[in-house]
Structure formats: structure tokens, C-alpha cells
XYZ file of C-alpha atoms in Angstrom:
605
model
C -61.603 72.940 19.230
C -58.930 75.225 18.898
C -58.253 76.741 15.456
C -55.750 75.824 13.168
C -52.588 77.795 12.203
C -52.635 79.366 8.823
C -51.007 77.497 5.983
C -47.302 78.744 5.138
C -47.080 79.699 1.305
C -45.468 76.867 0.171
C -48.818 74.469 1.581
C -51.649 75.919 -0.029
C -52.120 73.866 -2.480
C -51.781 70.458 -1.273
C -51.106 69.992 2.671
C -53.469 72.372 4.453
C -56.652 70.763 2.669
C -58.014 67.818 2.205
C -57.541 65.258 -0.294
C -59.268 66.989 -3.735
C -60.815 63.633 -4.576
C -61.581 62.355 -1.050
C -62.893 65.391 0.480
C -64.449 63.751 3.641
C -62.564 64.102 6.850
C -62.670 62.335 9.746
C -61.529 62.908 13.562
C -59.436 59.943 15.566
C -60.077 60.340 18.969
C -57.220 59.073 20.894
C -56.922 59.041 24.612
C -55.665 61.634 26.726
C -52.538 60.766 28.010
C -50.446 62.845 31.048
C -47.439 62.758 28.614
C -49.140 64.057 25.274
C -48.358 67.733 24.025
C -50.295 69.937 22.072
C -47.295 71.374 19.951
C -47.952 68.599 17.601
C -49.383 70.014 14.113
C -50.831 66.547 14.108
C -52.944 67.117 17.263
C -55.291 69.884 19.188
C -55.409 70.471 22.417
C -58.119 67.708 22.654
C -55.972 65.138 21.824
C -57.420 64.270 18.474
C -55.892 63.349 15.163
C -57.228 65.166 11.597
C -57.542 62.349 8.990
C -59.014 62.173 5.725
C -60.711 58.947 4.674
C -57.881 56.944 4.545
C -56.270 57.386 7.765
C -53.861 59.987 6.533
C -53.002 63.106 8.147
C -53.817 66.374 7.387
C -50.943 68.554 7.936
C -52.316 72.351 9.121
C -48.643 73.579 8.924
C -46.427 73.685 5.652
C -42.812 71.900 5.876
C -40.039 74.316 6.351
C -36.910 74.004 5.631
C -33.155 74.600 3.861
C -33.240 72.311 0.900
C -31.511 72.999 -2.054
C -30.537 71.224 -5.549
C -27.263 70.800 -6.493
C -28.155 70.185 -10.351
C -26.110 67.904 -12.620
C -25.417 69.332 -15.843
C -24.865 66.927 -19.215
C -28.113 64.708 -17.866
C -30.364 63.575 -20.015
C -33.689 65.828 -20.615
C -35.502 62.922 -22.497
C -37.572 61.830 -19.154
C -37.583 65.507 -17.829
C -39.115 67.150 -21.285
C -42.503 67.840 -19.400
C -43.411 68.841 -15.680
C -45.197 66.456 -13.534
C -48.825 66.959 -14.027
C -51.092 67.506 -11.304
C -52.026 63.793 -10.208
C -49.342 61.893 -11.565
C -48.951 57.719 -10.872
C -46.283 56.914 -8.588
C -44.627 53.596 -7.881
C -42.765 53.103 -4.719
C -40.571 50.309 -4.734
C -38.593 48.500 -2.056
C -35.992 46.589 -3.310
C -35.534 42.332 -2.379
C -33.376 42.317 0.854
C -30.669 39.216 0.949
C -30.966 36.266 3.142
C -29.598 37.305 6.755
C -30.766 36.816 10.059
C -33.494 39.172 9.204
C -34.950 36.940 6.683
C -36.335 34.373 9.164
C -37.982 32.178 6.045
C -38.694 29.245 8.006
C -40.979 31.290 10.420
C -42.743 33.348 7.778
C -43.273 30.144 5.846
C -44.692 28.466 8.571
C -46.897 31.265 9.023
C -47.947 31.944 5.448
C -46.704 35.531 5.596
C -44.156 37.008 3.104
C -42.231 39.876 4.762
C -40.974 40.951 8.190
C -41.666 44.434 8.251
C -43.174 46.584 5.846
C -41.103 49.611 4.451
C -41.942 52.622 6.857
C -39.699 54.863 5.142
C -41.485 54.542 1.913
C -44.997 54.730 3.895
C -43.741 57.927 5.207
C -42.721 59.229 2.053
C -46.228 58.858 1.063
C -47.603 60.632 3.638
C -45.849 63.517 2.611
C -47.267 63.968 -0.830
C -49.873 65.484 -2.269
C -53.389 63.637 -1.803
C -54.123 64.104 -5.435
C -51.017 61.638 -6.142
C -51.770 57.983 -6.444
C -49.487 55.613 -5.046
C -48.892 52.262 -5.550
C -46.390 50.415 -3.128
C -44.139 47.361 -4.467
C -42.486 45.285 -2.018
C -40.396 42.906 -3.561
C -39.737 41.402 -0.304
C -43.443 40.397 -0.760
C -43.936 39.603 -4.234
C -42.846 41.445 -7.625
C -43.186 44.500 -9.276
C -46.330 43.810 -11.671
C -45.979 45.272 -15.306
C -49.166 47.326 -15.288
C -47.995 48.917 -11.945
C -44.669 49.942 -14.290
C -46.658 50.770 -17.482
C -49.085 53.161 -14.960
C -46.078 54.729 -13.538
C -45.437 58.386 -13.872
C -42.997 58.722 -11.342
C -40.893 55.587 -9.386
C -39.504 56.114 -5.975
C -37.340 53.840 -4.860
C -35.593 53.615 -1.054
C -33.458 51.241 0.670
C -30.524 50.429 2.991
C -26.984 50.019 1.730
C -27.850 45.621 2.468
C -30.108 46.174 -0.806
C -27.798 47.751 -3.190
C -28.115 45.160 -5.757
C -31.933 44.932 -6.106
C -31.999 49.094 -5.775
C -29.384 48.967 -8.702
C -31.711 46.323 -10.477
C -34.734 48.700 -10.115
C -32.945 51.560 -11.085
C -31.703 49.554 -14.248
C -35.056 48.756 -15.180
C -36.899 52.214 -14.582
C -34.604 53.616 -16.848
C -35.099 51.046 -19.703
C -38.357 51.671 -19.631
C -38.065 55.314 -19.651
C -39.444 56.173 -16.365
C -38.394 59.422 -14.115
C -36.899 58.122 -11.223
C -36.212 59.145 -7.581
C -33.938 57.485 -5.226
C -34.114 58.418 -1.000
C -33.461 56.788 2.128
C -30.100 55.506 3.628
C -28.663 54.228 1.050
C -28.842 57.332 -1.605
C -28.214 59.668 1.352
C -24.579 57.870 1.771
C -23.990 57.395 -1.776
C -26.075 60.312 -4.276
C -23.158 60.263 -7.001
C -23.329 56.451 -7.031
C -27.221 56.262 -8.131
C -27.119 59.616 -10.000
C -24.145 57.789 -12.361
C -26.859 54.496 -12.035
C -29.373 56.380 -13.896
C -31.742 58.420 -11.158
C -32.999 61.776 -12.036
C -33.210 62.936 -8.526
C -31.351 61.426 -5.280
C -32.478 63.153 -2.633
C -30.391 63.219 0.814
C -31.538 63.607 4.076
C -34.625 63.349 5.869
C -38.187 63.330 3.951
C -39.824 65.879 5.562
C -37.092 68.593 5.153
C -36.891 67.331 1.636
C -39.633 66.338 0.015
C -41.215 69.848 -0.621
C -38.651 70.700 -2.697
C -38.804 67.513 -4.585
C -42.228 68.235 -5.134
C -41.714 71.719 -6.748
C -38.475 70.650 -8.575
C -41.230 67.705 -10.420
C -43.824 70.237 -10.891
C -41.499 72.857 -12.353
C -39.832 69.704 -14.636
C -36.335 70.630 -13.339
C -33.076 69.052 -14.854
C -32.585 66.804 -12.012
C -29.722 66.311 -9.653
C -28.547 65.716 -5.872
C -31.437 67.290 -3.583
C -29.649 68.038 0.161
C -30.862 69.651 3.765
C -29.049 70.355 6.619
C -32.208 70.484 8.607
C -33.199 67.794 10.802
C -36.877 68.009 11.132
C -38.375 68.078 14.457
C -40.681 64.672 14.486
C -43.868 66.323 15.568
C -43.913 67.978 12.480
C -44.151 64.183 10.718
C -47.376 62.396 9.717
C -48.706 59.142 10.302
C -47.044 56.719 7.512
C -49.862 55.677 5.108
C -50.703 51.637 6.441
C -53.697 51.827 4.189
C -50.670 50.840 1.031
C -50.399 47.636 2.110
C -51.867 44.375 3.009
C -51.636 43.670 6.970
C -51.174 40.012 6.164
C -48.497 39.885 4.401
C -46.344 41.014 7.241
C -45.298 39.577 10.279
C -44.587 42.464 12.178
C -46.183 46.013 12.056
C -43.428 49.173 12.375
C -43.336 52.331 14.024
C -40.699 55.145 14.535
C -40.783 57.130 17.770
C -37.093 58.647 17.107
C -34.533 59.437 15.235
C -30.922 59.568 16.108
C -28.130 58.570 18.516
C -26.102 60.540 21.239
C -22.862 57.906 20.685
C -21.103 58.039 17.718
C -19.963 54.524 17.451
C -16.804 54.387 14.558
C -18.792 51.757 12.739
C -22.469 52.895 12.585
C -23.997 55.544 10.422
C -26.773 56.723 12.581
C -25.381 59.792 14.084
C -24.570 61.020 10.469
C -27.810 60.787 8.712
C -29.600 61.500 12.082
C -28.010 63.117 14.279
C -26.539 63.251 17.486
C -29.340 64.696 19.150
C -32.442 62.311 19.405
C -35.818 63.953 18.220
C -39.331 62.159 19.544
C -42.332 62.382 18.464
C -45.087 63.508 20.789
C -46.748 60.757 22.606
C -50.014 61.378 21.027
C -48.493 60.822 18.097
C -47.360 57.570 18.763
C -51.112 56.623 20.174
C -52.512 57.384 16.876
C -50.386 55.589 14.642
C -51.298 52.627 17.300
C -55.178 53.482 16.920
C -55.009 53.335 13.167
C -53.307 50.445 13.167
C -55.678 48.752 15.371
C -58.407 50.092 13.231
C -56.383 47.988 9.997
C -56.214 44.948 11.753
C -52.554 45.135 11.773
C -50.862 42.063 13.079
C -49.985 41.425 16.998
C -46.289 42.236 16.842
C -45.243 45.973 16.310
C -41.929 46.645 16.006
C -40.522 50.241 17.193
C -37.712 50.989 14.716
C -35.811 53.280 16.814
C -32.003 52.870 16.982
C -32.157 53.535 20.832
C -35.702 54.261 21.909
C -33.753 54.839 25.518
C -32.077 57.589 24.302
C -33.546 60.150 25.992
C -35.094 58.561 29.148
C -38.025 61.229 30.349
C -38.864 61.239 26.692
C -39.391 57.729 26.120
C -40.891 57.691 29.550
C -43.392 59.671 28.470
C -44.666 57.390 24.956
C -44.772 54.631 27.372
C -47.138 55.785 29.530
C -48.958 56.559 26.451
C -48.328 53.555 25.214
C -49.591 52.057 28.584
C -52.578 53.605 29.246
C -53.811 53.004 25.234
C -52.572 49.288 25.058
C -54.963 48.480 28.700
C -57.883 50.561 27.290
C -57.854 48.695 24.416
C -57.007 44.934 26.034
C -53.182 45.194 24.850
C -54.082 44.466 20.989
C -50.425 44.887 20.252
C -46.829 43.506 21.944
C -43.315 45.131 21.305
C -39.695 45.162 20.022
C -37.117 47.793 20.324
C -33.902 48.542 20.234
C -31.435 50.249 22.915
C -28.125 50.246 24.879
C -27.300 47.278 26.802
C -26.878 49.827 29.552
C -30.777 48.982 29.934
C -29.999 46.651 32.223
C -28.686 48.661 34.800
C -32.316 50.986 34.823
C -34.787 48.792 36.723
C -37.678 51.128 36.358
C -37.109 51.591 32.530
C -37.679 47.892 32.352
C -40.492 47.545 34.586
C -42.238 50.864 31.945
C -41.400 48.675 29.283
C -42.696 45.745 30.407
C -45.634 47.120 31.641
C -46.504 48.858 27.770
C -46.330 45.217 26.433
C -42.721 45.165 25.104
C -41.229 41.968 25.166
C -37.520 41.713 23.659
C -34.692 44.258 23.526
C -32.258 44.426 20.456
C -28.740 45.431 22.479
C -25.414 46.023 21.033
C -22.815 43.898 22.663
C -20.289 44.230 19.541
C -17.372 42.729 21.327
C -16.100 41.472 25.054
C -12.670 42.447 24.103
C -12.459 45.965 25.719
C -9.657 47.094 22.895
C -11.598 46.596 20.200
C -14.361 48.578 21.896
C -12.424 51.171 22.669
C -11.051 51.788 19.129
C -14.712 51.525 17.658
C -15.650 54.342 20.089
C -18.472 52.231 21.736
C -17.128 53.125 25.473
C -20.490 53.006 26.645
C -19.759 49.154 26.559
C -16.727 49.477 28.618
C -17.889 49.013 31.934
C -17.347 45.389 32.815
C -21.466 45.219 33.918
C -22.494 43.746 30.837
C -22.996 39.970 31.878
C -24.860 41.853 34.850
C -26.947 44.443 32.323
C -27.882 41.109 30.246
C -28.861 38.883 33.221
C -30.753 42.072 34.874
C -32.415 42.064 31.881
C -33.224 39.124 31.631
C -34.716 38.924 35.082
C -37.012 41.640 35.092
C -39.174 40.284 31.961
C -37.609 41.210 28.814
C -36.003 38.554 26.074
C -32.835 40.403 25.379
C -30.785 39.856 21.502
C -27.751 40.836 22.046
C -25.583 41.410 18.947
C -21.854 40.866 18.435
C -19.191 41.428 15.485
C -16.013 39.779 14.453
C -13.196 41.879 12.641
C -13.390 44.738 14.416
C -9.386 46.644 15.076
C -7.861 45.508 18.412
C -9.909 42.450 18.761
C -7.583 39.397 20.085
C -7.739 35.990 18.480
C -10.107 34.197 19.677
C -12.941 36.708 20.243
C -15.694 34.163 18.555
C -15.247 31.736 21.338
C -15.275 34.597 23.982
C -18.167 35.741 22.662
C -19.551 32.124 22.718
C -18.848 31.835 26.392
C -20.822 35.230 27.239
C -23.720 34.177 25.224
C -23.884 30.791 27.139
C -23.319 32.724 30.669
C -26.215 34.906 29.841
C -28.217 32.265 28.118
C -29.467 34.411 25.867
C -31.306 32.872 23.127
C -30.608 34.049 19.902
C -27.722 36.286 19.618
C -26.411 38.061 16.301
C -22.593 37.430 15.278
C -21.846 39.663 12.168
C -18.726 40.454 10.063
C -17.566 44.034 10.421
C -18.540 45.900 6.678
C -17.136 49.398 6.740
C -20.392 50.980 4.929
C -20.260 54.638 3.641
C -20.888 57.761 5.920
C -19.500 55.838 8.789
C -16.084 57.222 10.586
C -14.823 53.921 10.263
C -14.967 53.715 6.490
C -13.122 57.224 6.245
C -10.436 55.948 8.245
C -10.198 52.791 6.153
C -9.564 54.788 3.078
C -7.024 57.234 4.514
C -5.267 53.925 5.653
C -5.548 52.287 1.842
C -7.381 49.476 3.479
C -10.836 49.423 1.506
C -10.957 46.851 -1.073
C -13.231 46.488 -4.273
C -16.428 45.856 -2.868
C -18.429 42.732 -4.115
C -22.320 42.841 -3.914
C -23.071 39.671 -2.229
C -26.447 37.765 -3.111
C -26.738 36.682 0.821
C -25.538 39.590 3.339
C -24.437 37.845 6.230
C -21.749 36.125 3.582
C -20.802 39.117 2.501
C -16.681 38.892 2.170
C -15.868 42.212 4.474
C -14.733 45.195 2.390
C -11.991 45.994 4.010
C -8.730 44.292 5.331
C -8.743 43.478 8.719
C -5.885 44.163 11.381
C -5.873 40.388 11.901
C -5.669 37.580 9.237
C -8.978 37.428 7.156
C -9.011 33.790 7.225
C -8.833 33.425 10.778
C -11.690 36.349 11.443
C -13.817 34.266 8.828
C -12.930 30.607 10.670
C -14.007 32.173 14.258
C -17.395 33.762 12.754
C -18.439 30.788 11.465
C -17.083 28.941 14.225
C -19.199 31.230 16.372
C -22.683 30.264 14.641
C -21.560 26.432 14.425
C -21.115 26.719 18.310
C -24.335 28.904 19.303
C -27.025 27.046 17.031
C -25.931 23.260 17.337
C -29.795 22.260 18.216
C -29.342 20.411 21.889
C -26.920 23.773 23.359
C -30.040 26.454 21.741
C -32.558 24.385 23.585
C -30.808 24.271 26.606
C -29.574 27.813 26.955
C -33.236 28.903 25.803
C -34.696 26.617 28.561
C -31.718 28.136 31.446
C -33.339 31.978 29.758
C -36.976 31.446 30.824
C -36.563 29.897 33.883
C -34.949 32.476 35.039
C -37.054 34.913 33.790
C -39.537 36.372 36.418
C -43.125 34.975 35.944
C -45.889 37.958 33.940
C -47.379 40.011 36.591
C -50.712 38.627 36.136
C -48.910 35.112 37.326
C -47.385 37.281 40.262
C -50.669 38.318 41.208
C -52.470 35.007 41.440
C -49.793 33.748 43.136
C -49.329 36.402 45.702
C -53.175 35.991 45.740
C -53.973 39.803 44.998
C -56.136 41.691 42.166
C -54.286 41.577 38.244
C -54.355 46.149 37.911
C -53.486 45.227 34.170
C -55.534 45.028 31.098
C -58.766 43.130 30.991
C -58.171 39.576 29.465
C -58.361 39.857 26.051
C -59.582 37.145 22.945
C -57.419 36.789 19.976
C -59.127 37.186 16.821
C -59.848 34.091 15.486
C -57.248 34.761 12.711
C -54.218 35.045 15.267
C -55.447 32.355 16.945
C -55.476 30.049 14.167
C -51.787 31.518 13.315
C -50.254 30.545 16.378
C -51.790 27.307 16.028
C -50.054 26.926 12.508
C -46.539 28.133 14.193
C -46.704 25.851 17.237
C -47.574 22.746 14.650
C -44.736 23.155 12.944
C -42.477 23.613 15.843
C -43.729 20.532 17.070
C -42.272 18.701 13.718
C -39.620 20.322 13.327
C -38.014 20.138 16.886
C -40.532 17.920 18.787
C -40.892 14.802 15.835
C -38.215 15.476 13.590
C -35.409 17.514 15.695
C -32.094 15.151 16.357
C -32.771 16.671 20.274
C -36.951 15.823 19.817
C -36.593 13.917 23.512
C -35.051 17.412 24.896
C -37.808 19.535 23.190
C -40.271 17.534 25.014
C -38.555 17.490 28.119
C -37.873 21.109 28.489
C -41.599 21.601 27.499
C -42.760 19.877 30.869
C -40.327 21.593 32.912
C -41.624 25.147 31.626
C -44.870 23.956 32.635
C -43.819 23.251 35.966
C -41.131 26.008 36.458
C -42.593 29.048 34.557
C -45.695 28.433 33.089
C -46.197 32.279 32.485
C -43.836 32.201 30.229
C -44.161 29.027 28.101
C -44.932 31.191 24.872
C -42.419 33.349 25.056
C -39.899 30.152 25.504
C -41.828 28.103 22.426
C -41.598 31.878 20.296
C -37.748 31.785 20.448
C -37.439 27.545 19.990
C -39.054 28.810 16.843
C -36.791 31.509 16.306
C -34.091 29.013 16.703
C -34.983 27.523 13.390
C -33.930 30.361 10.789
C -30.806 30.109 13.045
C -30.277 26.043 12.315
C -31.212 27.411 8.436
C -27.643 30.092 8.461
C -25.923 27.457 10.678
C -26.284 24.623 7.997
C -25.151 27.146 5.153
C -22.327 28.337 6.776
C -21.940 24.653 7.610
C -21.799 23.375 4.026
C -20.162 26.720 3.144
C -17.256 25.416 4.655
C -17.063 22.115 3.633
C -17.237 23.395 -0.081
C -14.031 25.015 0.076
């Protein structure tokens, strides 16, 4: 085994050794892959992973960096009297997200889980400290913050998207009446510092944790005044740990989460990526990715992982390269774990991308539509979109094995009246199943939002308890009331239970059958994984979701006779892919859930 680096200066005393308490180390052996590296400060030329007890990494290289406070005079010392001692208590909170189409609380009901995803940032974040801190990770998504977890606290971190304002300004409310030192991080801070410095935080720090954090760190120890902590470095991802899964409870999720890259080549008006990112996508070695996998095997995380990347396609021999990783770890271990991701809708017109992703296990594709009127895409800067292939992308898609999402929004400049029922019709042509139709919000560090205010268009902005009702914060170029009519409109029109089933149906019979189907069919040998058994745990949760799909849409439904129907005709058309088809009838029921509230929305005013 090759030998370590020296540590830098600034990672003696925490990140080049191991945990001061849990002084056993162990090695992950992951498998050798043609597409791993052995740059990664997380790897050796052996292709094996340094983890304490826990699963966490042991980082042989200190963080570098340019970080920097900007200090805010006239704050109050009372909290910041005394450094932070050597193993202080820290609570890491994720604020309560609204209802959305995120949400899905009919399908984590029926499954008896409580949130979607668990909060990688924040798992990240905790990677990055020192092993002598003890961390405790709240989740109000899955339950709430316990009193002794507050009393124990010496430090609270809290992170979040812009969507959770009002729970992060809740937290941040409460920490400070209780006295606590508090740190805020993540999107939302990054976009807004003054806003949660004026809310009470001691520290907002800006910018990406692992160019950051260090400094935090010190700044605690040293018991600095506080302030705005910034970095104009954007960290290169081999250079980040594996998020610490041990925090939380793998059944309280329904999906696991992993990050492969950060950042976005396009710089769409409306979307903040590029600015807290980047324009330049950063990966992390494959290797990487395989251990995060192998630990989360090793958890017993849940079948469904979802790859948080904002376009995992970004750079194509890159992500080319994690999935044949991915590929050759999911068969050796009899594909423990399926796939989500997100990319360009562009996908569709890259064959061999979807026959890699395919082949690692992924089986849907988040895509950003946004609009089919070519004006209003054109304005928003998303001219990737302007083709005139997408209908072609989407059905492409479609027919080499992937469920496609597709995701549109109403309110955008240039868009003509009538865009919700155009982008009704394109839905229905590509029989997608579930599509997204969202109101245009002009959130901050977006170009759009800039050009909003030099136009004196932003209005007060009202913290909604439910997101996707959010009242946009901006006027449109069109009359509000008629953007508002066609959004609704749109969800009325897409989610009306007989037209779901029957564009869901028109999805998966067009789909191409699995390979293993091919096979058998074309009467040669499966080359995939070996078949594998479902714990009994999964297998008794899929039993739970397809009972309640059966009362819901099969005895109960007002289009039961069609459920059953369409059933037998999978059977007979496509029996391959029969669970994907029953996965997104299910789906289809948080969908009825925003459909009746927008419904009865309506009829209330």
C-alpha cells in the first residue's frame, strides 16, 4: 500500500488521524473498476477506502482553500463569550419542507416511511468535522427536534433550500431563545447571509463545505465574533468524504442519496445552480462513488438511491466512467440498489448514454422541459431546449428503458396564452406519466431575479405554508390571474384518474421489455447480474404498496374497471415491465392528492 501524503498544517489535529475516541480503523475494499483514479485522497492505488469504525473517512490531506470572514460588528458576544471546547455537542437540523410534489404523503404513508430523502448536505457537513465532535441529526421532515437533543446542544447547524425558509427561520428563532450558537449553510444562507445574520445566526457561511468548513472550525475554536464566512474556491470533489449514513435511520427514508457532481455548463435565467456551483461540472472519482454504494449496502440502506446531481450528463466521458463503476459493483453485488437522476432532455438524442444507464440499474430521468413555447425559452436562456426534437428526445427515451419526468413552468416572459394546454398536449403525445407543472418564483442568486428588480417587478414575498401554492413573487408579463387559471388548469387536466391511467398504460407498452426479457425471448444467455432475493423486509414493503394501490385505484378508484383492465394487458403486452407501470399508478396518487387541493382551491374563491 502506497503511503500517505503528509498532513498540511491546518489537519494535524483532527483530519489526518483517527477518531480520538474510536481509534480502530478499518479498510473497505471496493472493486477495481477501469474508470477509478488514484488521485482521490479518499483512495490508494488499490482501490480501497480508509474508514474508521463508523464508516467515515479518513481524510490523509488537509482542506485548502481561500475562505475568509467578513465579521459583523455590533453582534451580540453573549453566545460567543467562550471558544468551542474540544468535543462540543452539535445539533444538525433540517428544517420541515412544505407540501409539493416532493412530499408524496400518500406513498410514504402507505409504506410506513417518513421522509423522501435524507439531508446529504448536512451528512456531508458532518463528515467534515472533527471526529471528537458528536453529532446529532434532526430531521423534521421525519419527526421533531427532541428537547434533550436542544438542552445537549453546544453548537446547532442548520441547512436548507430557499422552499424551507419558514421552518429555517423557525429554527433559527428558537436556537436563539434558548441561547444556543448557531450556524446557518447550504443554499439557502449562501443566497441570502444578511437575511439569517439579521434572523439571529452567529455564523452564515457561503459556499461550498469543504472550502469552508475549516475556517468555521478555527473561527469556533478561537470564539470569534461571528459573521458572513465566504470562498471563492470551488473544491475539486475528490477531495470530499463519504457523507456520514451512520446519523440516521435507513427506514425512515424512502430513498437513499448520493452526489456524483456539482454544477451546470447552461446558465438557465431562472436557476441558481451555475452560481453557487459553477459552470464547470466537478465529479467525483468513480471509486468514490463505489464506496459510498458499499457502505450503504453495508447499512441496509433502502432499494432506491437517488443521485442528486443537477445534470449527471454533464460531462459525458465522466459520467461514463461512474457508470461503469456503477455497473460492474451493482452485478457483483446482485444489483442491491436501482436509480434516479437528473439531466438534459437532450438525453434522448444519446442512445448509448441510455443503454449505460440502463444497464447500471437507473430507471427514471428528471428532464427539464420548462416550456414548448420557443419565446419563452429563449428569454430564460434555456436554448438547449430549442431544437424542435423534444417530443422525439422524450419518446427516445422512453423507448430505450428509462421512465422519463419531464418538468414544465407557467409564467415564464414570452410565454403565449395558453401554454398550460400546450403543455397538456405534449405530455399526452409523450405519455409520460407524471410530469411537474410549476409556477415561475424568481428565487435569489438567479439572473432572473436581478433582472426582476432592475425592472421594479419583485413584489413582497409571502412565505407560503404549501410551496407549489406559493403566489409567484414577481409580476408576470401576462395577467397573473390567467397564468394561475392555466396552472391549475394544467394539473386538473393531467391527473383526472381515467387520462393518468391511460397515458401511464400507452408509456409502458411502449417501453422496450428489460434485457433479461429480451434474452429469454431471443432465447440467448441473461450477461447481467445473477438473480437476486429481496430481503424479506423489501419484500414485505412492496407487498404493503401494491395493497394499497389495489384499494385505492383497483376497489375504490372511480376508473377501478380500467385499473384492472390495463393490469391484464401489461401482463400480456409487457410483462417485464409490470412494476415499473404499478410504481408510477402509485405515483399517480400524491398527484390526485395536489389535483383535489388545487381543485377545492378553486372552488373556495
Amino acid at each position: 500500500m502506497s503511503p500517505a501524503p503528509p498532513p498540511s498544517k491546518r489537519s494535524e489535529d483532527w483530519r489526518s488521524s483517527p477518531c480520538p475516541r474510536r481509534n480502530s480503523t478499518r479498510w473497505l475494499k471496493v472493486p477495481q473498476t477501469s474508470g477509478s483514479s488514484s488521485r482521490s485522497p479518499t483512495s490508494t492505488d488499490r482501490g480501497m477506502l480508509n474508514l474508521n469504525s463508523e464508516g467515515r473517512s479518513i481524510m490523509a490531506n488537509g482542506y485548502c482553500g481561500d475562505a475568509f470572514l467578513e465579521p459583523r460588528k455590533g453582534r451580540a458576544k453573549s453566545l460567543l463569550s467562550k471558544p468551542v471546547h474540544d468535543e462540543p455537542n452539535v445539533l444538525m437540523v433540517f428544517p420541515q419542507l412544505p407540501f409539493s410534489f416532493w412530499s408524496v404523503p400518500e406513498i410514504r404513508g402507505a409504506l410506513g416511511v417518513k421522509g423522501l430523502f435524507p439531508p446529504l448536505g448536512l451528512l456531508t457537513l458532518a463528515a467534515l468535522l472533527p471526529c471528537g465532535w458528536e453529532v446529532t441529526l434532526a430531521d423534521q421532515n421525519v419527526g421533531p427536534i427532541q428537547d434533550s437533543d436542544w438542552e445537549a446542544a453546544d453548537l446547532v447547524m442548520v441547512s436548507g433550500m430557499h422552499a424551507q425558509r419558514r421552518g429555517f427561520l423557525q429554527v433559527i428563532a428558537e436556537g436563539r431563545k434558548r441561547g444556543k450558537l448557531l450556524v446557518a449553510g447550504g443554499p439557502y444562507p449562501s443566497s441570502t447571509p444578511e437575511e439569517l445574520i439579521d434572523a439571529g445566526c452567529d455564523f452564515v457561511v457561503c459556499g461550498e463545505g469543504e472550502a469552508t468548513v475549516p475556517l468555521l472550525i478555527d473561527l469556533l475554536r478561537e470564539g470569534a465574533e461571528g459573521g458572513v464566512i465566504r470562498s471563492g474556491t470551488r473544491p475539486d470533489l475528490p477531495c470530499s468524504p463519504i457523507p456520514r449514513f451512520d446519523l440516521i435511520r435507513m427506514g425512515d427514508y424512502l430513498n437513499m442519496a448520493i452526489q456524483t457532481s456539482r454544477g451546470c455548463p447552461f446558465s438557465c435565467e431562472f436557476c441558481n445552480i451555475a452560481s453557487l456551483y459553477g459552470s464547470a461540472i466537478r465529479y467525483k472519482d468513480p471509486c468514490q462513488v463505489v464506496a459510498e454504494l458499499e457502505l450503504l449496502h453495508r447499512l441496509g440502506a433502502p432499494h432506491s438511491v437517488f443521485v442528486c446531481d443537477d445534470n449527471f450528463i454533464g460531462n459525458r466521458s465522466k459520467a461514463k466512467s461512474i457508470l461503469e463503476a456503477v455497473i460492474d459493483w451493482n452485478r457483483s453485488r446482485c444489483e442491491p440498489f436501482g436509480f434516479t437522476t437528473q439531466t438534459t432532455v437532450a438525453l434522448g438524442r444519446d442512445p448509448e448514454m441510455i443503454d449505460l444507464l440502463t444497464a447500471a440499474n437507473f430507471g427514471e430521468v428528471f428532464v427539464g422541459v420548462e416550456s414548448p413555447d420557443d419565446e419563452a425559452l429563449s428569454r430564460a436562456s434555456k436554448r438547449q431546449n430549442l431544437s424542435g426534437h423534444i417530443l422525439n428526445w422524450l419518446d427516445s427515451i422512453c423507448r430505450n428503458g428509462l421512465t422519463v419526468l419531464p418538468s414544465f413552468i407557467l409564467g415564464m416572459d414570452g410565454e403565449k396564452r395558453g401554454v398550460g394546454r400546450r403543455i397538456c398536449e405534449l405530455v399526452e403525445k409523450s405519455a409520460a406519466p407524471v410530469a411537474m407543472v410549476n409556477l415561475l418564483q424568481a428565487p435569489p442568486g438567479t439572473r432572473l431575479r436581478n433582472r426582476l428588480q432592475g425592472e421594479g417587478r419583485l413584489v413582497k414575498e409571502v412565505i407560503a405554508e404549501e410551496e407549489i401554492f406559493s403566489p409567484q413573487n414577481f409580476v408576470p408579463d401576462r395577467p397573473q390571474d390567467e397564468v394561475i387559471s392555466e396552472f391549475k388548469g394544467a394539473w386538473e387536466y393531467l391527473y383526472e384518474p381515467s387520462r393518468f391511467l391511460a397515458r401511464t398504460y400507452r408509456y409502458y407498452l411502449r417501453m422496450r421489455p428489460t434485457r433479461k426479457a429480451m434474452a429469454r425471448k431471443k432465447g440467448t444467455t441473461y450477461t447481467g447480474s445473477k438473480e437476486r432475493r429481496n430481503p424479506v423486509h423489501q419484500s414485505l414493503l412492496d407487498l404493503r404498496g401494491f395493497l394499497f394501490l389495489v384499494w385505492r385505484q383497483g376497489m375504490a378508484g372511480p376508473a377501478r374497471v380500467q385499473f384492472w383492465t390495463q393490469i391484464l394487458g401489461m401482463i400480456r403486452g409487457n410483462p417485464s415491465r409490470l412494476k415499473q407501470y404499478l410504481i408510477s399508478c402509485a405515483i399517480g396518487e400524491d398527484m390526485f392528492r395536489i389535483r383535489r387541493v388545487l381543485m377545492n382551491r378553486s372552488r373556495r374563491r
